Tab-separated table of C-alpha atoms in Angstrom:
chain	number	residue	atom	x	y	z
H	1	UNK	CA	0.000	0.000	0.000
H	2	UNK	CA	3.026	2.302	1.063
H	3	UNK	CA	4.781	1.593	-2.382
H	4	UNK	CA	1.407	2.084	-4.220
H	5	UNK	CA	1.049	5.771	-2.596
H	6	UNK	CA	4.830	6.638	-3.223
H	7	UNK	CA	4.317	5.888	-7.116
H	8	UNK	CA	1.677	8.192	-7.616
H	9	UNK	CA	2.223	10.868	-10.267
H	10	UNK	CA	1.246	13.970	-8.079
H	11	UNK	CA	3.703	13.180	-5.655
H	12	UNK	CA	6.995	14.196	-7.773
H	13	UNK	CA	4.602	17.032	-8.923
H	14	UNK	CA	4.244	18.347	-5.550
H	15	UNK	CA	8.090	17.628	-4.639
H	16	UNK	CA	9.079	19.695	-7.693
H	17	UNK	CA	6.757	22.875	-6.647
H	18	UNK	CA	8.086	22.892	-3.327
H	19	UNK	CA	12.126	23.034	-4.520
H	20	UNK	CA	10.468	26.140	-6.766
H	21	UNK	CA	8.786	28.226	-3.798
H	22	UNK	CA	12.051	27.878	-1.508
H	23	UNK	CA	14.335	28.711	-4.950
H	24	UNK	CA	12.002	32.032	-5.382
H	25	UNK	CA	12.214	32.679	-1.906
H	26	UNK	CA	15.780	32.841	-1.816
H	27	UNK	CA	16.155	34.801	-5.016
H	28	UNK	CA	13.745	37.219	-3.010
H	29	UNK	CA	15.568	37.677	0.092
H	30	UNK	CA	18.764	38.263	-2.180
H	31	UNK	CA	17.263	40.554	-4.647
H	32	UNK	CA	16.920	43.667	-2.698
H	33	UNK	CA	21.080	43.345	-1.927
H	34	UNK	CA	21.960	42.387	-5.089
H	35	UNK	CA	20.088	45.340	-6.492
H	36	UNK	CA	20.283	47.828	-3.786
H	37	UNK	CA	21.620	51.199	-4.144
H	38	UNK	CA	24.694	50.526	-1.582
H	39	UNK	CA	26.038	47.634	-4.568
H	40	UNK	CA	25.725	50.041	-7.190
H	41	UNK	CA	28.031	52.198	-8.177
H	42	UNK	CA	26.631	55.683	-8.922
H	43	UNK	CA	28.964	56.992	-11.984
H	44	UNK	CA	29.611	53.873	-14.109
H	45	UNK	CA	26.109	52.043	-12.781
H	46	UNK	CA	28.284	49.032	-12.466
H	47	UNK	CA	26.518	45.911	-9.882
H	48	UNK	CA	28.361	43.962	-7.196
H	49	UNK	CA	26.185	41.181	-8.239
H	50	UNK	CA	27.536	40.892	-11.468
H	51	UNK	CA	31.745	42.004	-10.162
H	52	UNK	CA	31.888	41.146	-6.965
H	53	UNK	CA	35.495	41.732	-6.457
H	54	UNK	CA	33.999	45.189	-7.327
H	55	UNK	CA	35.629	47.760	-4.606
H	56	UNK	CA	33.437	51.210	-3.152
H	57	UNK	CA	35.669	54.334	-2.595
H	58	UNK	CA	35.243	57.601	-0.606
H	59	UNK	CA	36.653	60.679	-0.742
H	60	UNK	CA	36.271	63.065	2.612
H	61	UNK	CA	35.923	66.015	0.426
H	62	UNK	CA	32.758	65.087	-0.315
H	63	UNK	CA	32.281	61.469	0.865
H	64	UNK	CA	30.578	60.151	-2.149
H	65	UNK	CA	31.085	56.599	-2.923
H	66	UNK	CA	32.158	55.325	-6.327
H	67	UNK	CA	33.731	51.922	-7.508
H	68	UNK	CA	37.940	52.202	-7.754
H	69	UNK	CA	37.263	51.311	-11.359
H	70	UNK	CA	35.569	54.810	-11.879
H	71	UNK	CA	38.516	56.385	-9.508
H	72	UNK	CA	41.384	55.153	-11.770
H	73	UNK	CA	39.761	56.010	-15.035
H	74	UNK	CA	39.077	60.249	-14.046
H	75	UNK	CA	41.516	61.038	-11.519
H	76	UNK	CA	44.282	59.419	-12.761
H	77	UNK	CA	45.331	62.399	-14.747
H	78	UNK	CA	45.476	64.513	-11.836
H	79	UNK	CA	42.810	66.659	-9.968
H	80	UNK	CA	39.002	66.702	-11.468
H	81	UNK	CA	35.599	67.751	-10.000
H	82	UNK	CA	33.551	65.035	-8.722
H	83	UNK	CA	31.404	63.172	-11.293
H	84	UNK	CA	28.214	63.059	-8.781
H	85	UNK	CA	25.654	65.341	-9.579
H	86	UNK	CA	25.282	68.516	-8.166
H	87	UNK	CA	28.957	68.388	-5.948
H	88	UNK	CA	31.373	69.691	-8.589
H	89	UNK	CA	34.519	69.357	-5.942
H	90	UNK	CA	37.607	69.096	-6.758
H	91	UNK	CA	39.165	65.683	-6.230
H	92	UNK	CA	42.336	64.441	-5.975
H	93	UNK	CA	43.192	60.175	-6.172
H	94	UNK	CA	45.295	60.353	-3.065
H	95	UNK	CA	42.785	61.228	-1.016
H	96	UNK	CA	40.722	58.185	-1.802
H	97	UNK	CA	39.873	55.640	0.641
H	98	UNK	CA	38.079	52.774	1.699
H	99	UNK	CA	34.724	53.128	3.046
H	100	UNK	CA	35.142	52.259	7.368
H	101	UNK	CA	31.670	52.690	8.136
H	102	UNK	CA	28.521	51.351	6.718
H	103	UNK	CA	26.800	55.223	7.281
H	104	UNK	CA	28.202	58.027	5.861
H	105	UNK	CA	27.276	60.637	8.595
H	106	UNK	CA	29.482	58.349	10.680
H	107	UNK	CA	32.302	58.465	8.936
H	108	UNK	CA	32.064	61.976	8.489
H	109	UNK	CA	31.521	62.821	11.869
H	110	UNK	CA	35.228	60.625	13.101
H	111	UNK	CA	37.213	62.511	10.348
H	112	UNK	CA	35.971	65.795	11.177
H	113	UNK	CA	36.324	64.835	14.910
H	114	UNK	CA	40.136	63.339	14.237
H	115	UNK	CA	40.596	66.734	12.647
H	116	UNK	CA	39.690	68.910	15.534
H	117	UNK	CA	41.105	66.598	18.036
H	118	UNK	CA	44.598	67.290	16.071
H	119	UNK	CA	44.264	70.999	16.585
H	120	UNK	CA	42.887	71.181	19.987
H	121	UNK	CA	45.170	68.797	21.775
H	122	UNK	CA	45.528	70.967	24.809
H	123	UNK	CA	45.465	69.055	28.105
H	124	UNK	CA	43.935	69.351	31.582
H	125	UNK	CA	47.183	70.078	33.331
H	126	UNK	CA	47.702	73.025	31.518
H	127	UNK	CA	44.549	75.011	33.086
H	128	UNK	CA	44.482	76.428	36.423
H	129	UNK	CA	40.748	76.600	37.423
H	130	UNK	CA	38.339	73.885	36.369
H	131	UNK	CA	35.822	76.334	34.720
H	132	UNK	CA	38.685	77.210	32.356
H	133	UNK	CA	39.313	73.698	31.299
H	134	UNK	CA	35.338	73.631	31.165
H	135	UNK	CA	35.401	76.256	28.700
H	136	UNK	CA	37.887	75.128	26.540
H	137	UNK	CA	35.926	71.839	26.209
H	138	UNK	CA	32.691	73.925	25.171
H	139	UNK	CA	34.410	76.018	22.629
H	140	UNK	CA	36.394	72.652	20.965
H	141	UNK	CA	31.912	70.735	21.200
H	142	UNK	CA	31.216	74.244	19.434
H	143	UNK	CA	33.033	73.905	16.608
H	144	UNK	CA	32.605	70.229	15.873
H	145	UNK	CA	28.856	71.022	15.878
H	146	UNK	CA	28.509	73.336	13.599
H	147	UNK	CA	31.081	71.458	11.130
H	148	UNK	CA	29.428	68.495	11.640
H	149	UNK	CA	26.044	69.847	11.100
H	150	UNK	CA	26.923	72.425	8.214
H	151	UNK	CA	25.958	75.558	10.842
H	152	UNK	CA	28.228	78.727	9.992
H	153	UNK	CA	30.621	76.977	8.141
H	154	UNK	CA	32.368	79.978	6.836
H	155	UNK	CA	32.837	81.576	10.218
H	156	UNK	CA	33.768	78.154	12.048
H	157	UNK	CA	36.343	77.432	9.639
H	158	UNK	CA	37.813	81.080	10.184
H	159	UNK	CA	37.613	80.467	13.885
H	160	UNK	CA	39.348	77.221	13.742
H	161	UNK	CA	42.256	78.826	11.469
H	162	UNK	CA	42.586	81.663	14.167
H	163	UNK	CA	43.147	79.362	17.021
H	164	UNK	CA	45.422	76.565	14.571
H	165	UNK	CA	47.478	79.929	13.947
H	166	UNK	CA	47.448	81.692	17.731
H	167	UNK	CA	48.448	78.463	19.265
H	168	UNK	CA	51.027	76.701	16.583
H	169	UNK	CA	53.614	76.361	19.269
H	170	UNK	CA	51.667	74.401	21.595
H	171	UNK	CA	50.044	72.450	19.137
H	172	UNK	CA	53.085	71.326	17.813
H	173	UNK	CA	54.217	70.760	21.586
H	174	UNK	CA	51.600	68.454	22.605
H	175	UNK	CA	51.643	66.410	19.138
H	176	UNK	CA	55.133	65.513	19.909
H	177	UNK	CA	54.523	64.721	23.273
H	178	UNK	CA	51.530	62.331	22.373
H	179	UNK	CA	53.525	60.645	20.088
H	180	UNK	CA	56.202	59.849	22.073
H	181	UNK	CA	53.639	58.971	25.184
H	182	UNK	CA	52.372	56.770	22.408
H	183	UNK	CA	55.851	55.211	21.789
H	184	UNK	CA	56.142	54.748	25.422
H	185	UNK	CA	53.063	52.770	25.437
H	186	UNK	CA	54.072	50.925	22.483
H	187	UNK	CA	57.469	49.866	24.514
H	188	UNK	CA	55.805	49.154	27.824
H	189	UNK	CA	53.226	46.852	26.390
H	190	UNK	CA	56.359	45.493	24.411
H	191	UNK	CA	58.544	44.854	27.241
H	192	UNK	CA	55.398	43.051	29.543
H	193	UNK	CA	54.941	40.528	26.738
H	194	UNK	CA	58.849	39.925	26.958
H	195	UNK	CA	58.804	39.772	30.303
H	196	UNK	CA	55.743	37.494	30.583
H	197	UNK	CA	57.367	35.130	27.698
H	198	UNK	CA	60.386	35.049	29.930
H	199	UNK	CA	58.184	34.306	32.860
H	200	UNK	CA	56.721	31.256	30.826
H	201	UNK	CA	60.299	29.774	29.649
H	202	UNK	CA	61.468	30.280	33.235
H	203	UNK	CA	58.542	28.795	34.960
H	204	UNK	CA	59.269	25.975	32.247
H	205	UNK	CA	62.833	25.476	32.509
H	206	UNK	CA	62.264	25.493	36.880
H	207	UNK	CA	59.366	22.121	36.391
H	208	UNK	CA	61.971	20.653	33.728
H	209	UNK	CA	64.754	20.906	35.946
H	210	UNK	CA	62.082	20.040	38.977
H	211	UNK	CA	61.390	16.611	37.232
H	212	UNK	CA	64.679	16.228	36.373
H	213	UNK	CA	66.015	16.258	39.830
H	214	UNK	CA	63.158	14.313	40.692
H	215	UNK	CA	64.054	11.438	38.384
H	216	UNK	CA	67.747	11.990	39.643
H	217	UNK	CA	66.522	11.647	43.276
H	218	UNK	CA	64.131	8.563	42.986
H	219	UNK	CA	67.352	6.694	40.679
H	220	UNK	CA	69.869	7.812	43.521
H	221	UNK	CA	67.235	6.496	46.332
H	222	UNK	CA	66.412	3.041	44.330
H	223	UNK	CA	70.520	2.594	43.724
H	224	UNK	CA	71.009	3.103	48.012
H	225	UNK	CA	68.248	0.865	48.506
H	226	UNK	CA	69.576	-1.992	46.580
H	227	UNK	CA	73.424	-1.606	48.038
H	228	UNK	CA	71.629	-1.483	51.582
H	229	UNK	CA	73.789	1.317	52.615
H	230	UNK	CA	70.562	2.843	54.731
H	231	UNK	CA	67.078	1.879	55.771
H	232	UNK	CA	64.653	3.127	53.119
H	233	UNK	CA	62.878	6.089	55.440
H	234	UNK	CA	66.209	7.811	55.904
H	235	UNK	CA	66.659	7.776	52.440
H	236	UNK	CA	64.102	9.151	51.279
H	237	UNK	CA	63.668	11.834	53.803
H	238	UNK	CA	67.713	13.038	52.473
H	239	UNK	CA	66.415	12.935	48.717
H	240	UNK	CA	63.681	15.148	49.520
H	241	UNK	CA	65.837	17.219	51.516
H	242	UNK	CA	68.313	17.815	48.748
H	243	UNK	CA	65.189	18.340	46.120
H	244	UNK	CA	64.348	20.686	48.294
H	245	UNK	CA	67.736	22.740	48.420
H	246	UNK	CA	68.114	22.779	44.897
H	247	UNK	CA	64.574	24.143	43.967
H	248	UNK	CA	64.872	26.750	47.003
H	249	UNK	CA	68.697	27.429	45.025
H	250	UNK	CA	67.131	28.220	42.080
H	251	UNK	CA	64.309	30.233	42.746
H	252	UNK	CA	65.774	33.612	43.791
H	253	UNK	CA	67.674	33.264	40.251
H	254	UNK	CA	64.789	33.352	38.286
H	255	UNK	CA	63.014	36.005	40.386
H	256	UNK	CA	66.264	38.231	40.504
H	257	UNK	CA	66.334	37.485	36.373
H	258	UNK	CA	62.783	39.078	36.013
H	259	UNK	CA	63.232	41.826	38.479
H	260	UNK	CA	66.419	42.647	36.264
H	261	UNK	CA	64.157	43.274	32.915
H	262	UNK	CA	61.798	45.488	34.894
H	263	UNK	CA	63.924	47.735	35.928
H	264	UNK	CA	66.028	47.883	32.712
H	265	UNK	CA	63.154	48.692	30.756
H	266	UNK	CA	61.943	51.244	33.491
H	267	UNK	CA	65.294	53.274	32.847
H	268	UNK	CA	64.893	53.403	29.254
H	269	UNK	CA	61.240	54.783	29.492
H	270	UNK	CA	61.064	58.978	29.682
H	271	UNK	CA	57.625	58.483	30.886
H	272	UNK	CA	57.995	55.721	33.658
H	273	UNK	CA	57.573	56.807	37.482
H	274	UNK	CA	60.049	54.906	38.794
H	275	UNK	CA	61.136	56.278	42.282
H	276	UNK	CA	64.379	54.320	42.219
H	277	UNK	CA	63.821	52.202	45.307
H	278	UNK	CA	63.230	48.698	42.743
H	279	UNK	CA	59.328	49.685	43.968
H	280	UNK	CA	57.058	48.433	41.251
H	281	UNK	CA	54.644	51.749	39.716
H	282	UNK	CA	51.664	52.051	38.023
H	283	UNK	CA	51.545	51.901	34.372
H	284	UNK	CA	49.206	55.170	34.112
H	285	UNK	CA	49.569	58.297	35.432
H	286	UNK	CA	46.243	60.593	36.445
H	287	UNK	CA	46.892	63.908	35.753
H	288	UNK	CA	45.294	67.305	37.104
H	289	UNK	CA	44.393	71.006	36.584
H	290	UNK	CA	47.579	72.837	36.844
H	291	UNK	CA	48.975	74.164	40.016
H	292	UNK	CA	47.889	77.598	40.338
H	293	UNK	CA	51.201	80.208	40.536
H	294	UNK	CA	49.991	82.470	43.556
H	295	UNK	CA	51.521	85.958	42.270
H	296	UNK	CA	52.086	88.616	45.466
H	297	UNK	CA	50.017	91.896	45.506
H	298	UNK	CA	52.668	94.330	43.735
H	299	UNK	CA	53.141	97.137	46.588
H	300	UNK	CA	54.082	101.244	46.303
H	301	UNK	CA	57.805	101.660	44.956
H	302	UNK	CA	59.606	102.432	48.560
H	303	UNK	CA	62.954	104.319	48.014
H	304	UNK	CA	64.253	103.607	51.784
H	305	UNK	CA	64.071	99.487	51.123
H	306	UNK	CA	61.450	99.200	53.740
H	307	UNK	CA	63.347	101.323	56.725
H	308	UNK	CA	61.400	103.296	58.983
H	309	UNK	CA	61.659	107.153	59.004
H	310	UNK	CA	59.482	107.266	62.499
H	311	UNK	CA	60.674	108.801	65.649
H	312	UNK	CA	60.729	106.377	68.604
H	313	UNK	CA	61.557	108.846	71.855
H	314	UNK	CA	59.995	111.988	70.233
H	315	UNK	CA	57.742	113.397	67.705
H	316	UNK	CA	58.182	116.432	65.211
H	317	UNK	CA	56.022	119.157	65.443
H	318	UNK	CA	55.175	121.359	62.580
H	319	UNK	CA	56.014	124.902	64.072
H	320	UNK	CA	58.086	125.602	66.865
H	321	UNK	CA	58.588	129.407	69.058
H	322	UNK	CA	61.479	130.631	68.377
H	323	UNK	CA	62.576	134.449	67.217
H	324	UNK	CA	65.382	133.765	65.351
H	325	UNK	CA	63.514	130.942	63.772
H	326	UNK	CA	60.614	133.660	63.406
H	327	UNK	CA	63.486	135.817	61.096
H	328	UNK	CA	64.372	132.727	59.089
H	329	UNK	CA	60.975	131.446	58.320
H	330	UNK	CA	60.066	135.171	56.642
H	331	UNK	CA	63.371	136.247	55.255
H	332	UNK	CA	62.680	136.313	52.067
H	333	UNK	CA	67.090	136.338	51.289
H	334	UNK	CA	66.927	132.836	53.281
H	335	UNK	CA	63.513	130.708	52.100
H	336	UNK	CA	64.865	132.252	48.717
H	337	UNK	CA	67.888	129.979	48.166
H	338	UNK	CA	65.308	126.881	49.538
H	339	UNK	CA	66.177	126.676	53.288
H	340	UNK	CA	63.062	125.220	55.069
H	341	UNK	CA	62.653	125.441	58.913
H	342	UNK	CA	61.639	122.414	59.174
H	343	UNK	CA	64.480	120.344	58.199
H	344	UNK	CA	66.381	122.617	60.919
H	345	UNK	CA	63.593	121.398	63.211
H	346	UNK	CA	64.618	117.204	62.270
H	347	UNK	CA	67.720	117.754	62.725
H	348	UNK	CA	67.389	119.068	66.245
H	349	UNK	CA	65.529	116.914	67.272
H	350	UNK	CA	67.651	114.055	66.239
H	351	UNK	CA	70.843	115.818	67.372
H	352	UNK	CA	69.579	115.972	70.864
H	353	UNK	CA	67.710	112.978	71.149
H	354	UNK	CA	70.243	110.401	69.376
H	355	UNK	CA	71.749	108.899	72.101
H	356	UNK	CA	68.322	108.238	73.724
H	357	UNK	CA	68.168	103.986	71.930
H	358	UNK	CA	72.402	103.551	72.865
H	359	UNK	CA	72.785	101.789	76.246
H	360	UNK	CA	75.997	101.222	76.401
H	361	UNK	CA	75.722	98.257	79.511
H	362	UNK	CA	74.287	95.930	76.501
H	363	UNK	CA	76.323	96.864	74.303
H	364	UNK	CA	79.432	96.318	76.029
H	365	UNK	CA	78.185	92.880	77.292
H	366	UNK	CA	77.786	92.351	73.414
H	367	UNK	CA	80.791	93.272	72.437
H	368	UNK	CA	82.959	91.060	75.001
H	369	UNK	CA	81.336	87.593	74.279
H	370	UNK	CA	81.715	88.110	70.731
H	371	UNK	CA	85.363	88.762	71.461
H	372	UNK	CA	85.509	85.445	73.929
H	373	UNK	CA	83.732	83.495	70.940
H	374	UNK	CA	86.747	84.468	68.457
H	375	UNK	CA	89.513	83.206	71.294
């Protein structure tokens, strides 16, 4: 009955329209990325479906795609505006590259970004205040915006040209700096791999020579045994015990030998922090707002150096009775020549009063233990 129902005409029929609904399904499903506009090239109309060793290239002039096929034939001859529609930019072959994102506004966005990032490179340990460093960071989110989303293009553009020009010197600074932070990095990471590799062979050599001496100790123990020089216990308790010394021997070598290619490789690194006690550092550093320089309140210009013109056992006064100092302040043939009363006054005063700050009991007491200090 089975065989009678297998032999029936319909039945390779219906086999045959099922293998053609899954074929046209599958040609669906593939149709829309054979066909799509992203397999296309839009200059020479050229398919991936029928080249599909076919390449798509960008240029970030303008970031429009076309195949390499369509890049060799115009730009080989040098510069020439951009065969898309409407764009009109001048090209140049050198500047064509392969496509790293599947969106265009992405890719855009991380070359524009890598640009900007190139010019404004500064770092937070060069600002003092944290609103400053704040700032900065607003201005450099500024002008990726508005590049990024085609806002004052003109103006940005002469912006970011002012600052590339006002700050050239630190610019060029920092760029040198990351690069050779970046070398440093480079090294480091180098040197940890050698290090570990040498950590591996070490570890490998100390369980070869571990079995080794092992094999050594159980054919040294089985060769005592047999002569009957000592009771088996004893024996074995001295083969361990040499093991033991030799492993404990080694040890220190290896760690010494790996201690030895950290510190050689911290002495060749500019950037390690190394304190030079053999104490292992981090890798990274954290770094700060700058310290602030605390700059002194500039005071009145003071011809004397700071000495003190006042009186300690008396005070001036501004007139004193006197008539011979009466005749001298209205002579007219004495204030002519500049003579002022008052100076007369100061010195006076200072005349009679000058030995008032001298006592000469402390002074003499001075004087004779400097002279016994000198014996």
């Amino acid at each position: 009955m089975a065989q009678m129902q297998a032999s029936r005409p319909g039945d390779a029929d219906g086999e045959l329209h099922t293998h053609l609904n899954a074929l046209h399904l599958t040609l669906q499903h593939s149709k829309p990325f054979a066909d799509g506009p992203a397999e296309i090239c839009p200059v020479c109309k050229s398919s991936r479906y029928l080249n599909p060793k076919m390449r798509f290239l960008i240029n970030p002039e303008c970031y429009h795609r076309m195949c390499e096929s369509c890049v060799d034939r115009i730009f080989s001859q040098g510069p020439a505006p951009c065969p898309i529609a409407g764009c009109g930019r001048t090209l140049r072959k050198a500047r064509f590259r392969r496509q790293t994102f599947e969106d265009l506004k992405v890719e855009r966005e991380c070359d524009i970004r890598a640009r900007i990032e190139k010019i404004f490179n500064r770092r937070e340990d060069e600002f003092t205040s944290l609103r400053a460093y704040n700032d900065y960071l607003e201005f450099k989110e500024d002008i990726t915006f508005n590049l990024i989303e085609r806002v004052d293009v003109a103006a940005t553009e002469a912006k970011l040209a002012a600052y590339s020009a006002e700050n050239s010197a630190s610019i060029g600074k920092n760029a040198v700096l990351a690069i050779q932070e970046h070398s440093s990095l480079e090294e480091r990471e180098a040197a940890q791999r050698e290090i570990s590799r040498l950590s591996r062979e070490a570890a490998r050599k100390e369980e070869e020579d571990q079995k080794q001496a092992r094999e050594a100790g159980r054919r040294e123990f089985t060769q005592l045994v047999a002569a009957g020089k000592a009771g088996p216990e004893e024996l074995l308790r001295q083969t361990q015990k040499v093991v033991l010394k030799k492993s404990t021997a080694r040890r220190p070598a290896v760690d010494k030998a790996r201690l030895q290619q950290g510190m050689e490789f911290k002495s060749k690194d500019p950037f390690s922090n190394a304190s030079g006690n053999g104490a292992a550092d981090p890798s990274f550093t954290i770094r700060g707002l700058k310290a602030p320089v605390i700059v002194e309140e500039q005071k009145p210009y003071d011809p004397f150096g700071g000495m003190s013109m006042d009186t300690l056992y008396y005070s001036l006064q501004a007139y004193y009775e006197h008539p011979w100092l009466e005749n001298a302040r209205n002579d007219a043939v004495i204030t002519a020549g500049g003579y002022d009363v008052q100076e007369y006054y100061a010195r006076a005063m200072l005349e009679g009063n000058a030995g008032l700050c001298c006592f000469i009991a402390d002074e003499k007491a001075t004087s004779d233990s400097l002279g016994m200090r000198r014996q």
